[in-house]
């Protein structure tokens, strides 16, 4: 595909971008990594001495462990809910006729482009004590339920924000599926359910898996949703980092937490790439 | 020395040679076809002439000028790509005008020449359309006009008809040849379609595995193929194995008359004869008898496969308007000894 | 679609609930924005534009909106230039370090914005560059350029190279081929990439919240700060305006490129 005469041309073309990305991605990450080993003193700020204390604190202090546990728990719950809602929805979408298919696909993945702050604000109105959800509960005689500033609110909004990231990969793998394959299973005597389970599902598992990894990674590092719907006390990893940087001013500790979040994310993304590569290998034979 | 000369042209990719030692002289105004199966090196040869592929060895001269290492944008050759490679964001007129713009031809002259070129390919009415609004045949004409408008010394056609459907392909064969005759541009066409090569060219160059196997006028190529490969690649050929005896080949217990200069008595040999050179007679009336195994109606002709003691023989008869022999019928096969040739099993069929 | 591929009633009910869930918060925002009341209530008897008017009388919001517009437009434009150059290098040439460069350019997609935010905060603090709109924009370029690069690479790999060869054989130099043939042919990818970059930059909160100063606060950051302090219908009005802007950009994207194609690349 590519012409072989490489020389310096590709480097000249890529140089401006490469410089910018090195200066604004690699260098800051290294600086932050180094910062996470610096001693912090409330009186005098960041010192030049190095220490492992921040990592030790995060990994032993029950305050931090609780927040990490909540982060992983809510991210896992969000992932499960997204899979159980997103996969069937992608399947239903794929079976719709035009123009409905395009319209609803747009409706489902379009909100991806609306600012997270806007969506979080929308949910805080819906879930608040005087919000629409509680109006319905009261009308049904269930009384007012506290939803806003609970884990439930965080999970509902996270599912809302992450759902497109699940629908898209499942939709993509369904697109590659020959619609006649399912019909072939029926003609061979399989029931609708059996055809779905034995023929369709195995072919979308890679989509489902890669969607799950993306949703989990993004949920675990989400900031706006827990900040606006979790209130001051229900913290997750990202809001914790924000607090350490902006309120406690303990940058080294915040940096250590951020590095941990990054490591967890990179592990997930590497797993994601393995999934994609395995799929590519399988389809190539 | 020709107008365009290839001298020992070779292209190697690593160890593998895509084209080896191709030498060819093309006269001014000639229409030459490079014919061969895919992977035979014909397209690579064309691309080396165009300057899109750098030769590993050899020389290309155009009108006495060595252009082997000249940049493609300096050669000034006209090229029609297999995909047509029209510029999708430009109208038909803009596509045709592009090469003239690059030559800094003044506006007024450009307009007249574009008009002339479009008139030549009968597209004057569609000058303001975009390529996506055209049919396959129309796109092809645009590509031809775009290549010819710059008055190239040589026109290169890379499988120009392969993207058209059968009916259109036949029409365009005649039209392309007609345009080439009118303009008189030296033309080299790459094709894998033997009927295209035979009907359009002055001379056909048959290539196989990167080498030239035969260069001849279409009629000579068909009548005297240089190798068994060419005999079956260009047209159909019956090949009946047997033993050479004086005056013919002995096969299936019969002496089949044929031309067999230079063969020794008793040597293993193969008789080669084209299906249309064989006639059907009553049993016993020909050189060998057989039974019709299958019959196909092709419109202008009938095609039979006849089972004989010497092997399966294909026979083609023009459609004379009456229904000929049926499947299962016993027939005799007749041919003149001049229309059949004998050769060594893997050897050369004729000198 | 054939008859046997139709969705059953249960599937359609499920689908209705999902679509309702997805659209509910956005619909509520757009309705509440028109309330005449002082609290977050749905307008029942009459609609009012008073909260939209309030947004435009709020200098902070206007300033932040202009900041966001400026940052997003500049970041998207520079990202397009960088991505087209880098895309050509990655698509057209085989050279040592190609894979590493590719990974570098796509790395911001794998790094949480939170981490990029604290990392850039550290860098800017050391440089004394906090509060600079230029550096903020540079940060945004890094975040949005990968989206552009992916679309440009897709457009380049789908390009019929023989059109470029045809132009060369007709006498065009490499610069003219690039300007007259390559760029027009990948223009949908470039335009789609610019719009996607613009939207992503315009909406970006998590990284920006670390690297904005009072003078450079962008609209999402302003809204976040406003929402954590007071909640009144003006917030709904701003949100409704943002939804409107996004929807307009989205429809444009859909026209140019097919939104599903772009977003499928985003997952």
PDB file of C-alpha atoms in Angstrom, chain C residues 58-163:
ATOM      1  CA  UNK C  58     -24.860  37.085  33.029  1.00  0.00           C
ATOM      2  CA  UNK C  59     -21.402  38.335  31.978  1.00  0.00           C
ATOM      3  CA  UNK C  60     -19.629  35.231  33.344  1.00  0.00           C
ATOM      4  CA  UNK C  61     -21.618  32.911  31.133  1.00  0.00           C
ATOM      5  CA  UNK C  62     -21.199  35.083  28.072  1.00  0.00           C
ATOM      6  CA  UNK C  63     -17.440  35.291  28.670  1.00  0.00           C
ATOM      7  CA  UNK C  64     -17.199  31.536  29.204  1.00  0.00           C
ATOM      8  CA  UNK C  65     -19.252  30.862  26.101  1.00  0.00           C
ATOM      9  CA  UNK C  66     -16.876  33.037  24.071  1.00  0.00           C
ATOM     10  CA  UNK C  67     -13.872  31.293  25.661  1.00  0.00           C
ATOM     11  CA  UNK C  68     -15.292  27.894  24.712  1.00  0.00           C
ATOM     12  CA  UNK C  69     -16.081  29.012  21.198  1.00  0.00           C
ATOM     13  CA  UNK C  70     -12.575  30.378  20.710  1.00  0.00           C
ATOM     14  CA  UNK C  71     -10.810  27.378  22.242  1.00  0.00           C
ATOM     15  CA  UNK C  72     -12.936  24.856  20.338  1.00  0.00           C
ATOM     16  CA  UNK C  73     -12.594  26.594  16.966  1.00  0.00           C
ATOM     17  CA  UNK C  74      -8.823  27.091  17.242  1.00  0.00           C
ATOM     18  CA  UNK C  75      -8.180  23.650  18.734  1.00  0.00           C
ATOM     19  CA  UNK C  76     -10.243  21.913  16.039  1.00  0.00           C
ATOM     20  CA  UNK C  77      -8.531  23.846  13.258  1.00  0.00           C
ATOM     21  CA  UNK C  78      -4.992  23.192  14.474  1.00  0.00           C
ATOM     22  CA  UNK C  79      -5.884  19.566  15.221  1.00  0.00           C
ATOM     23  CA  UNK C  80      -7.033  19.156  11.604  1.00  0.00           C
ATOM     24  CA  UNK C  81      -3.775  20.562  10.229  1.00  0.00           C
ATOM     25  CA  UNK C  82      -1.655  18.352  12.493  1.00  0.00           C
ATOM     26  CA  UNK C  83      -3.801  15.279  11.857  1.00  0.00           C
ATOM     27  CA  UNK C  84      -3.748  15.613   8.060  1.00  0.00           C
ATOM     28  CA  UNK C  85       0.057  15.921   8.069  1.00  0.00           C
ATOM     29  CA  UNK C  86       0.481  13.056  10.534  1.00  0.00           C
ATOM     30  CA  UNK C  87      -2.163  10.999   8.707  1.00  0.00           C
ATOM     31  CA  UNK C  88      -0.264  11.312   5.423  1.00  0.00           C
ATOM     32  CA  UNK C  89       2.943  10.206   7.143  1.00  0.00           C
ATOM     33  CA  UNK C  90       1.241   7.214   8.778  1.00  0.00           C
ATOM     34  CA  UNK C  91      -0.762   6.144   5.722  1.00  0.00           C
ATOM     35  CA  UNK C  92       1.705   6.714   2.918  1.00  0.00           C
ATOM     36  CA  UNK C  93       5.063   5.754   4.346  1.00  0.00           C
ATOM     37  CA  UNK C  94       6.630   2.749   5.940  1.00  0.00           C
ATOM     38  CA  UNK C  95       9.305   3.955   8.329  1.00  0.00           C
ATOM     39  CA  UNK C  96      10.971   3.054  11.606  1.00  0.00           C
ATOM     40  CA  UNK C  97       8.967   4.358  14.535  1.00  0.00           C
ATOM     41  CA  UNK C  98       5.723   4.415  12.594  1.00  0.00           C
ATOM     42  CA  UNK C  99       3.930   2.204  15.138  1.00  0.00           C
ATOM     43  CA  UNK C 100       5.283   4.257  18.038  1.00  0.00           C
ATOM     44  CA  UNK C 101       4.105   7.510  16.433  1.00  0.00           C
ATOM     45  CA  UNK C 102       0.702   6.010  15.812  1.00  0.00           C
ATOM     46  CA  UNK C 103       0.465   4.975  19.471  1.00  0.00           C
ATOM     47  CA  UNK C 104       1.586   8.441  20.608  1.00  0.00           C
ATOM     48  CA  UNK C 105      -1.046  10.194  18.494  1.00  0.00           C
ATOM     49  CA  UNK C 106      -3.850   7.934  19.693  1.00  0.00           C
ATOM     50  CA  UNK C 107      -2.701   7.799  23.336  1.00  0.00           C
ATOM     51  CA  UNK C 108      -5.046  10.566  24.584  1.00  0.00           C
ATOM     52  CA  UNK C 109      -7.936   8.211  23.795  1.00  0.00           C
ATOM     53  CA  UNK C 110      -6.589   5.744  26.347  1.00  0.00           C
ATOM     54  CA  UNK C 111      -5.676   8.198  29.083  1.00  0.00           C
ATOM     55  CA  UNK C 112      -8.562   9.374  31.285  1.00  0.00           C
ATOM     56  CA  UNK C 113      -9.142  13.116  30.899  1.00  0.00           C
ATOM     57  CA  UNK C 114      -8.788  13.374  34.654  1.00  0.00           C
ATOM     58  CA  UNK C 115      -5.190  12.161  34.423  1.00  0.00           C
ATOM     59  CA  UNK C 116      -4.431  14.439  31.464  1.00  0.00           C
ATOM     60  CA  UNK C 117      -5.879  17.300  33.491  1.00  0.00           C
ATOM     61  CA  UNK C 118      -3.677  16.830  36.552  1.00  0.00           C
ATOM     62  CA  UNK C 119      -0.657  16.118  34.360  1.00  0.00           C
ATOM     63  CA  UNK C 120      -1.117  19.335  32.372  1.00  0.00           C
ATOM     64  CA  UNK C 121      -1.788  21.255  35.592  1.00  0.00           C
ATOM     65  CA  UNK C 122       1.619  20.155  36.869  1.00  0.00           C
ATOM     66  CA  UNK C 123       3.331  21.148  33.607  1.00  0.00           C
ATOM     67  CA  UNK C 124       1.573  24.514  33.381  1.00  0.00           C
ATOM     68  CA  UNK C 125       2.333  25.252  37.038  1.00  0.00           C
ATOM     69  CA  UNK C 126       6.028  24.602  36.444  1.00  0.00           C
ATOM     70  CA  UNK C 127       5.957  26.774  33.304  1.00  0.00           C
ATOM     71  CA  UNK C 128       3.925  29.479  35.012  1.00  0.00           C
ATOM     72  CA  UNK C 129       1.359  29.003  32.264  1.00  0.00           C
ATOM     73  CA  UNK C 130      -1.796  28.470  34.300  1.00  0.00           C
ATOM     74  CA  UNK C 131      -4.464  30.936  33.259  1.00  0.00           C
ATOM     75  CA  UNK C 132      -3.211  31.101  29.701  1.00  0.00           C
ATOM     76  CA  UNK C 133      -5.868  30.608  27.025  1.00  0.00           C
ATOM     77  CA  UNK C 134      -3.134  29.560  24.578  1.00  0.00           C
ATOM     78  CA  UNK C 135      -1.937  26.680  26.749  1.00  0.00           C
ATOM     79  CA  UNK C 136      -5.524  25.676  27.501  1.00  0.00           C
ATOM     80  CA  UNK C 137      -6.128  25.499  23.755  1.00  0.00           C
ATOM     81  CA  UNK C 138      -2.957  23.433  23.312  1.00  0.00           C
ATOM     82  CA  UNK C 139      -4.329  20.964  25.856  1.00  0.00           C
ATOM     83  CA  UNK C 140      -7.570  20.766  23.921  1.00  0.00           C
ATOM     84  CA  UNK C 141      -5.698  20.127  20.658  1.00  0.00           C
ATOM     85  CA  UNK C 142      -4.097  17.061  22.193  1.00  0.00           C
ATOM     86  CA  UNK C 143      -7.460  15.740  23.378  1.00  0.00           C
ATOM     87  CA  UNK C 144      -9.349  16.241  20.107  1.00  0.00           C
ATOM     88  CA  UNK C 145      -6.631  15.534  17.516  1.00  0.00           C
ATOM     89  CA  UNK C 146      -6.921  11.709  17.830  1.00  0.00           C
ATOM     90  CA  UNK C 147     -10.555  11.848  16.699  1.00  0.00           C
ATOM     91  CA  UNK C 148      -9.570  13.854  13.634  1.00  0.00           C
ATOM     92  CA  UNK C 149      -6.625  11.564  12.946  1.00  0.00           C
ATOM     93  CA  UNK C 150      -8.838   8.485  12.959  1.00  0.00           C
ATOM     94  CA  UNK C 151     -11.254  10.017  10.452  1.00  0.00           C
ATOM     95  CA  UNK C 152      -8.410  11.291   8.258  1.00  0.00           C
ATOM     96  CA  UNK C 153      -6.723   7.865   8.290  1.00  0.00           C
ATOM     97  CA  UNK C 154     -10.013   6.193   7.375  1.00  0.00           C
ATOM     98  CA  UNK C 155     -10.514   8.667   4.523  1.00  0.00           C
ATOM     99  CA  UNK C 156      -6.943   8.210   3.270  1.00  0.00           C
ATOM    100  CA  UNK C 157      -7.117   4.432   3.301  1.00  0.00           C
ATOM    101  CA  UNK C 158     -10.398   4.537   1.384  1.00  0.00           C
ATOM    102  CA  UNK C 159      -8.909   6.815  -1.243  1.00  0.00           C
ATOM    103  CA  UNK C 160      -8.423   5.531  -4.807  1.00  0.00           C
ATOM    104  CA  UNK C 161      -4.713   6.177  -5.246  1.00  0.00           C
ATOM    105  CA  UNK C 162      -4.976   5.839  -9.031  1.00  0.00           C
ATOM    106  CA  UNK C 163      -6.690   9.265  -9.162  1.00  0.00           C
TER     107      UNK C 163
END
